[in-house]
Coordinates of C-alpha atoms and ligand atoms in Angstrom, one line a residue:
X1 CA 77.9 65.1 145.4
X2 CA 74.4 64.0 145.9
X3 CA 71.5 65.4 144.0
X4 CA 67.8 64.7 144.7
X5 CA 66.0 63.2 141.8
X6 CA 63.1 65.3 140.3
X7 CA 60.6 62.7 141.5
X8 CA 61.8 63.1 145.1
X9 CA 60.9 66.8 144.8
X10 CA 57.4 66.1 143.7
X11 CA 56.2 68.5 141.1
X12 CA 59.5 70.5 141.0
X13 CA 62.0 69.5 138.4
X14 CA 64.9 71.4 140.1
X15 CA 67.8 69.4 141.5
X16 CA 69.1 70.5 144.8
X17 CA 72.4 69.9 146.6
X18 CA 72.3 68.4 150.0
X19 CA 73.5 70.9 152.5
X20 CA 77.1 70.4 153.6
X21 CA 77.6 71.1 157.3
X22 CA 80.7 72.8 158.6
X23 CA 81.0 70.1 161.3
X24 CA 79.2 66.8 161.7
X25 CA 79.9 64.8 164.8
X26 CA 77.3 62.1 164.2
X27 CA 79.5 59.5 162.4
X28 CA 82.1 59.7 165.2
X29 CA 79.3 59.2 167.8
X30 CA 78.0 56.2 165.8
X31 CA 81.5 54.6 165.9
X32 CA 81.7 54.7 169.7
X33 CA 78.0 54.4 170.7
X34 CA 78.0 50.7 171.7
X35 CA 81.2 51.0 173.7
X36 CA 80.1 54.2 175.4
X37 CA 76.7 52.7 176.4
X38 CA 78.3 49.6 177.8
X39 CA 80.8 51.8 179.8
X40 CA 77.9 54.0 181.1
X41 CA 76.0 50.9 182.2
X42 CA 79.0 49.8 184.2
X43 CA 79.1 53.2 185.9
X44 CA 75.5 52.9 187.0
X45 CA 76.4 49.6 188.6
X46 CA 79.6 50.9 190.4
X47 CA 78.3 54.4 191.2
X48 CA 81.8 55.8 190.4
X49 CA 80.5 59.0 188.7
X50 CA 83.2 61.4 189.9
X51 CA 86.8 60.0 189.8
X52 CA 87.2 56.3 189.9
X53 CA 88.6 53.7 187.5
X54 CA 87.2 55.2 184.3
X55 CA 88.9 58.6 185.0
X56 CA 92.2 56.9 186.1
X57 CA 92.2 54.7 183.0
X58 CA 91.7 57.7 180.7
X59 CA 94.3 59.8 182.5
X60 CA 96.9 57.0 182.0
X61 CA 96.0 56.5 178.4
X62 CA 96.1 60.2 177.7
X63 CA 99.5 60.6 179.3
X64 CA 100.8 57.7 177.2
X65 CA 99.3 59.1 174.0
X66 CA 100.9 62.5 174.7
X67 CA 104.3 61.1 175.8
X68 CA 104.1 62.7 179.3
X69 CA 104.4 61.1 182.7
X70 CA 101.1 62.5 184.0
X71 CA 97.7 63.6 182.8
X72 CA 95.1 65.1 185.1
X73 CA 91.4 65.2 183.9
X74 CA 89.7 68.5 184.5
X75 CA 86.3 70.0 183.7
X76 CA 87.2 71.9 180.5
X77 CA 90.0 73.5 178.6
X78 CA 89.7 76.9 180.1
X79 CA 90.2 75.4 183.6
X80 CA 93.1 73.4 182.3
X81 CA 94.9 76.6 181.3
X82 CA 93.9 78.5 184.5
X83 CA 95.0 75.7 186.7
X84 CA 98.3 75.2 184.8
X85 CA 99.1 78.8 185.4
X86 CA 98.2 78.6 189.1
X87 CA 100.3 75.4 189.4
X88 CA 103.3 77.4 188.1
X89 CA 102.6 80.1 190.7
X90 CA 101.7 82.7 188.1
X91 CA 99.3 85.3 189.4
X92 CA 99.0 89.0 190.3
X93 CA 101.9 91.1 189.1
X94 CA 102.9 88.6 186.5
X95 CA 102.5 88.8 182.7
X96 CA 101.9 86.0 180.3
X97 CA 102.4 86.2 176.5
X98 CA 99.4 85.1 174.5
X99 CA 99.0 85.1 170.7
X100 CA 96.4 87.6 169.5
X101 CA 94.9 85.0 167.1
X102 CA 93.4 82.4 169.4
X103 CA 90.1 81.5 171.0
X104 CA 89.4 84.0 173.8
X105 CA 89.8 81.3 176.5
X106 CA 93.6 81.4 176.2
X107 CA 93.6 85.1 177.4
X108 CA 90.7 84.5 179.8
X109 CA 92.7 81.9 181.7
X110 CA 95.5 84.4 182.3
X111 CA 93.1 87.0 183.7
X112 CA 91.4 84.2 185.8
X113 CA 94.8 83.4 187.3
X114 CA 95.2 87.1 188.3
X115 CA 97.9 87.8 185.8
X116 CA 98.0 90.1 182.7
X117 CA 98.0 88.9 179.1
X118 CA 100.6 90.4 176.8
X119 CA 99.4 89.9 173.2
X120 CA 101.8 88.8 170.5
X121 CA 101.4 88.8 166.7
X122 CA 101.3 85.7 164.4
X123 CA 102.9 84.4 161.3
X124 CA 101.5 85.4 157.9
X125 CA 101.4 81.8 156.6
X126 CA 100.6 79.6 159.6
X127 CA 98.8 82.3 161.7
X128 CA 100.7 80.9 164.7
X129 CA 102.7 82.9 167.2
X130 CA 106.3 83.4 166.2
X131 CA 109.5 83.5 168.4
X132 CA 110.1 87.1 167.3
X133 CA 106.6 88.2 168.3
X134 CA 107.0 86.5 171.7
X135 CA 110.4 88.3 172.2
X136 CA 108.8 91.6 171.2
X137 CA 106.1 91.1 173.9
X138 CA 108.4 90.2 176.8
X139 CA 108.9 92.7 179.7
X140 CA 110.6 92.2 183.0
X141 CA 107.3 91.1 184.5
X142 CA 106.7 88.3 181.9
X143 CA 106.8 84.8 183.5
X144 CA 105.4 82.5 180.8
X145 CA 104.2 82.2 177.3
X146 CA 101.1 80.2 176.3
X147 CA 101.9 78.7 172.9
X148 CA 98.6 78.0 171.1
X149 CA 98.7 75.1 168.5
X150 CA 96.0 76.8 166.6
X151 CA 94.0 75.0 163.9
X152 CA 95.9 71.8 164.9
X153 CA 99.5 72.8 164.1
X154 CA 102.4 73.4 166.4
X155 CA 104.8 76.4 165.7
X156 CA 108.6 76.1 165.8
X157 CA 109.0 74.8 169.3
X158 CA 112.9 74.9 169.2
X159 CA 113.0 78.5 168.4
X160 CA 110.3 79.3 170.9
X161 CA 112.2 77.2 173.5
X162 CA 115.3 79.3 172.9
X163 CA 113.4 82.6 173.4
X164 CA 111.8 81.2 176.6
X165 CA 115.1 80.1 178.0
X166 CA 116.7 83.5 177.2
X167 CA 114.0 85.3 179.2
X168 CA 113.3 82.7 181.9
X169 CA 109.7 82.0 180.7
X170 CA 107.7 78.9 181.4
X171 CA 106.1 77.4 178.3
X172 CA 102.4 76.4 178.7
X173 CA 101.0 74.7 175.6
X174 CA 97.4 75.4 174.7
X175 CA 96.8 72.2 172.7
X176 CA 93.0 72.4 172.8
X177 CA 93.0 72.2 169.0
X178 CA 95.9 69.8 168.6
X179 CA 95.3 66.4 170.1
X180 CA 97.9 64.2 168.5
X181 CA 99.9 66.9 166.7
X182 CA 103.7 66.9 166.9
X183 CA 106.7 69.1 166.3
X184 CA 109.6 66.9 165.0
X185 CA 108.0 63.9 166.6
X186 CA 107.3 65.4 170.0
X187 CA 103.6 65.4 170.8
X188 CA 101.6 68.5 171.5
X189 CA 101.5 69.0 175.3
X190 CA 104.8 67.3 176.0
X191 CA 107.2 70.1 174.9
X192 CA 106.4 72.8 177.5
X193 CA 106.3 72.5 181.3
X194 CA 102.6 71.9 181.0
X195 CA 100.2 71.1 178.2
X196 CA 96.5 71.9 178.3
X197 CA 93.7 70.3 176.4
X198 CA 90.0 70.9 175.9
X199 CA 87.7 68.0 175.0
X200 CA 84.8 70.2 174.0
X201 CA 82.6 68.2 171.6
X202 CA 83.9 69.9 168.5
X203 CA 87.6 69.3 169.2
X204 CA 89.4 66.4 167.4
X205 CA 89.0 64.4 170.6
X206 CA 85.6 65.5 171.9
X207 CA 83.5 64.4 174.9
X208 CA 79.7 64.3 175.0
X209 CA 79.8 67.6 177.0
X210 CA 82.6 69.6 178.5
X211 CA 85.9 68.1 179.6
X212 CA 89.6 68.9 179.6
X213 CA 93.0 67.7 180.8
X214 CA 96.5 68.9 181.8
X215 CA 99.6 66.9 181.0
X216 CA 103.1 67.3 182.5
X217 CA 106.1 65.2 183.2
X218 CA 106.9 67.2 186.4
X219 CA 105.6 65.4 189.5
X220 CA 105.3 68.6 191.5
X221 CA 103.1 70.2 188.9
X222 CA 101.0 67.1 188.6
X223 CA 100.4 67.0 192.3
X224 CA 99.5 70.7 192.4
X225 CA 97.0 70.3 189.6
X226 CA 95.4 67.3 191.3
X227 CA 95.0 69.3 194.4
X228 CA 93.8 72.5 192.8
X229 CA 91.1 70.7 190.7
X230 CA 89.7 69.1 193.9
X231 CA 89.3 72.0 196.5
X232 CA 92.9 72.1 197.4
X233 CA 92.7 68.6 198.9
X234 CA 95.9 67.0 200.1
X235 CA 96.4 63.3 199.3
X236 CA 96.1 62.5 203.0
X237 CA 92.5 63.4 203.7
X238 CA 89.0 64.3 202.3
X239 CA 88.8 67.3 204.6
X240 CA 92.4 68.4 204.6
X241 CA 92.8 71.5 202.4
X242 CA 96.4 72.5 201.9
X243 CA 95.7 75.0 199.2
X244 CA 93.0 77.3 197.9
X245 CA 91.6 75.2 195.0
X246 CA 88.3 74.8 193.1
X247 CA 86.1 72.1 191.7
X248 CA 87.2 71.2 188.2
X249 CA 87.1 67.4 188.1
X250 CA 86.6 65.3 185.0
X251 CA 83.3 63.3 185.1
X252 CA 83.6 59.5 184.7
X253 CA 80.7 59.8 182.2
X254 CA 83.0 61.8 179.9
X255 CA 86.1 59.7 180.6
X256 CA 84.2 56.7 179.2
X257 CA 83.5 58.6 176.0
X258 CA 87.1 59.9 175.7
X259 CA 88.6 56.4 176.1
X260 CA 86.4 55.0 173.4
X261 CA 87.2 57.9 171.0
X262 CA 90.9 57.9 171.8
X263 CA 91.3 54.5 170.2
X264 CA 90.1 56.1 166.9
X265 CA 91.8 59.4 167.2
X266 CA 94.8 58.6 165.0
X267 CA 92.7 57.3 162.2
X268 CA 90.4 60.3 162.4
X269 CA 93.4 62.7 162.4
X270 CA 94.9 60.9 159.4
X271 CA 91.6 61.4 157.6
X272 CA 91.6 65.1 158.4
X273 CA 95.2 65.4 157.0
X274 CA 94.2 63.7 153.8
X275 CA 91.2 65.9 153.4
X276 CA 93.3 69.0 154.0
X277 CA 95.8 67.9 151.4
X278 CA 92.9 67.5 149.0
X279 CA 91.9 71.1 149.7
X280 CA 95.5 72.2 149.1
X281 CA 95.5 70.4 145.7
X282 CA 92.1 71.7 144.6
X283 CA 91.7 75.2 145.9
X284 CA 93.0 78.0 143.6
X285 CA 95.6 79.9 145.7
X286 CA 94.6 83.1 143.8
X287 CA 91.2 82.7 145.3
X288 CA 91.9 81.5 148.8
X289 CA 95.2 81.2 150.7
X290 CA 95.1 78.1 152.9
X291 CA 97.1 78.0 156.1
X292 CA 100.5 76.5 155.3
X293 CA 101.4 73.1 156.8
X294 CA 105.0 73.2 157.9
X295 CA 107.1 70.0 157.2
X296 CA 108.5 69.8 160.8
X297 CA 105.0 69.9 162.1
X298 CA 102.6 66.9 162.0
X299 CA 99.4 68.9 162.1
X300 CA 96.0 67.4 162.9
X301 CA 93.9 69.9 161.0
X302 CA 91.4 70.8 163.6
X303 CA 90.2 73.5 161.3
X304 CA 90.7 74.0 157.5
X305 CA 91.3 77.8 157.4
X306 CA 91.9 80.0 154.4
X307 CA 92.3 83.7 153.9
X308 CA 90.1 85.4 151.3
X309 CA 89.4 89.0 150.3
X310 CA 85.7 90.0 150.6
X311 CA 85.2 87.3 153.2
X312 CA 81.5 88.0 153.8
X313 CA 80.6 87.7 150.1
X314 CA 82.7 84.5 149.7
X315 CA 80.8 83.0 152.6
X316 CA 77.5 84.1 151.0
X317 CA 78.4 82.4 147.7
X318 CA 79.4 79.2 149.5
X319 CA 76.2 79.3 151.6
X320 CA 74.2 79.7 148.3
X321 CA 75.9 76.5 147.2
X322 CA 74.7 74.8 150.4
X323 CA 78.1 74.9 152.0
X324 CA 78.4 76.0 155.6
X325 CA 81.6 77.8 156.8
X326 CA 82.9 79.4 160.1
X327 CA 85.3 82.1 161.2
X328 CA 88.1 81.4 163.6
X329 CA 88.3 84.1 164.8
X330 CA 86.5 87.3 163.7
X331 CA 88.2 89.5 166.3
X332 CA 91.7 89.2 167.5
X333 CA 91.8 88.9 171.3
X334 CA 93.4 92.3 172.0
X335 CA 90.5 94.0 170.1
X336 CA 87.7 92.2 172.0
X337 CA 86.0 94.8 174.2
X338 CA 86.8 92.8 177.4
X339 CA 90.5 92.9 176.6
X340 CA 91.2 96.4 175.3
X341 CA 93.0 97.4 178.5
X342 CA 95.7 94.9 177.5
X343 CA 96.0 96.2 173.9
X344 CA 99.0 98.4 174.0
X345 CA 100.3 98.3 170.4
X346 CA 99.2 97.3 166.9
X347 CA 99.5 93.6 165.9
X348 CA 99.2 94.0 162.1
X349 CA 99.2 90.4 160.9
X350 CA 96.5 89.2 163.3
X351 CA 94.5 92.4 162.7
X352 CA 94.5 92.0 158.9
X353 CA 93.9 88.3 158.9
X354 CA 90.9 88.5 161.2
X355 CA 88.9 90.2 158.4
X356 CA 89.9 87.6 155.9
X357 CA 89.7 84.2 157.7
X358 CA 87.2 81.6 156.6
X359 CA 87.0 78.0 157.9
X360 CA 85.9 75.4 155.4
X361 CA 84.1 72.2 156.3
X362 CA 86.4 69.8 158.1
X363 CA 85.6 66.6 160.1
X364 CA 86.9 63.0 159.7
X365 CA 83.9 61.6 157.8
X366 CA 83.8 64.4 155.2
X367 CA 84.6 62.8 151.8
X368 CA 87.0 63.9 149.1
X369 CA 83.9 64.4 146.9
X370 CA 82.7 66.9 149.5
X371 CA 86.0 68.7 149.5
X372 CA 86.0 68.8 145.7
X373 CA 82.5 70.4 145.8
X374 CA 83.8 73.1 148.3
X375 CA 86.9 73.8 146.2
X376 CA 84.8 74.1 143.0
X377 CA 82.4 76.5 144.7
X378 CA 85.3 78.5 146.1
X379 CA 87.2 78.7 142.8
X380 CA 84.1 79.9 141.1
X381 CA 83.8 83.0 143.3
X382 CA 83.9 86.1 141.1
X383 CA 87.5 87.4 140.7
X384 CA 86.8 90.8 142.2
X385 CA 85.9 89.0 145.4
X386 CA 89.2 87.3 145.7
X387 CA 92.9 88.0 146.4
X388 CA 94.4 90.0 143.6
Ligands
PLP401 C1 88.4 75.2 172.9 C2 89.5 76.0 173.2 C3 89.8 76.4 174.6 C4 88.9 76.3 175.7 O1 88.4 75.1 175.9 P1 87.0 74.9 176.7 O2 86.9 73.4 176.9 O3 85.9 75.3 175.8 O4 87.0 75.7 178.0 C5 91.0 77.1 174.8 N1 91.9 77.4 173.8 C6 91.6 77.0 172.5 C7 92.7 77.4 171.5 C8 90.5 76.4 172.2 O5 90.2 76.0 170.9

């Protein structure tokens, strides 16, 4: 907790708290700067800006990290999901189950592929999709489920696997928020047929711009994604187009950043877990109900999310104490104006939670002193503003 000395404030004798950001990427950038600049210098000499060794190296390292045979770099996480669905031949006439509590891109990818999202409710404590909710959303047209490892934690993948098998569904993992997470030791992205990642700068592994990847252990799916991301090109020729694809390649400039950051990802994730445990110890559960971390899941705490009553006033109190917060997400997907045509029934947990969610500061270089400061400010919120 840093205060500014009265002399630093000139004539004022007030002490002021340094603002605490919700997310600060600068220290992560500091750690990789030299390595990234050296890698970029190399690219300017070789001219391999699209594709090339830097991309191949990252793809190999990312597949190894996830425990899959293949990884394909793409332009962003939304494309990763869209291309994964297309690689599985999911399109018009098909339905895909999507949790109602997720970033809109999960549902957007389904619509981009020409299919229809079927929204499913989430668990009270983890806010992740449940096997029961998936089952309740299935119809004869349902071909797949996109399991979102929201906030960095995986749901019960065995129970979801059983539901998927019973109904003949493919499992696509949206692991955009879960780089390095695991369920009973199996890494995010490696459990379903396909795993999709975003490397948007704010993710646990973030590029210096947009980037994404698809991982799979199925050689046919790998080959289809490679072709789809590159204008439907066949391996045999630059102007041979076997399929209708698009341009969604990973830039070498971003691959260099991702390789440098990947070497630090486990340490950064460990730091996030420790900080979250500290929140768990210090935050009064009568004030704010933090998202439960399930023992079988090794979460990577992309976001530190809690539920509070009177959310807007809680956020104002924290802001007055210099603490920035976020909301993930204020509107469940099925109630977003663009998606109301897919909202066919109430999803009570997601709907109630959306009005109560608050995301507390979380990034690897946050300190336990910062966390104590947030917890203190949160616990001091007046009782009528909290859970009963
Ligand atoms: C970030 C994110 C995406 C989309 O990734 P982009 O790289 O921004 O396209 C998809 N799903 C979830 C859960 C995300 O958090």
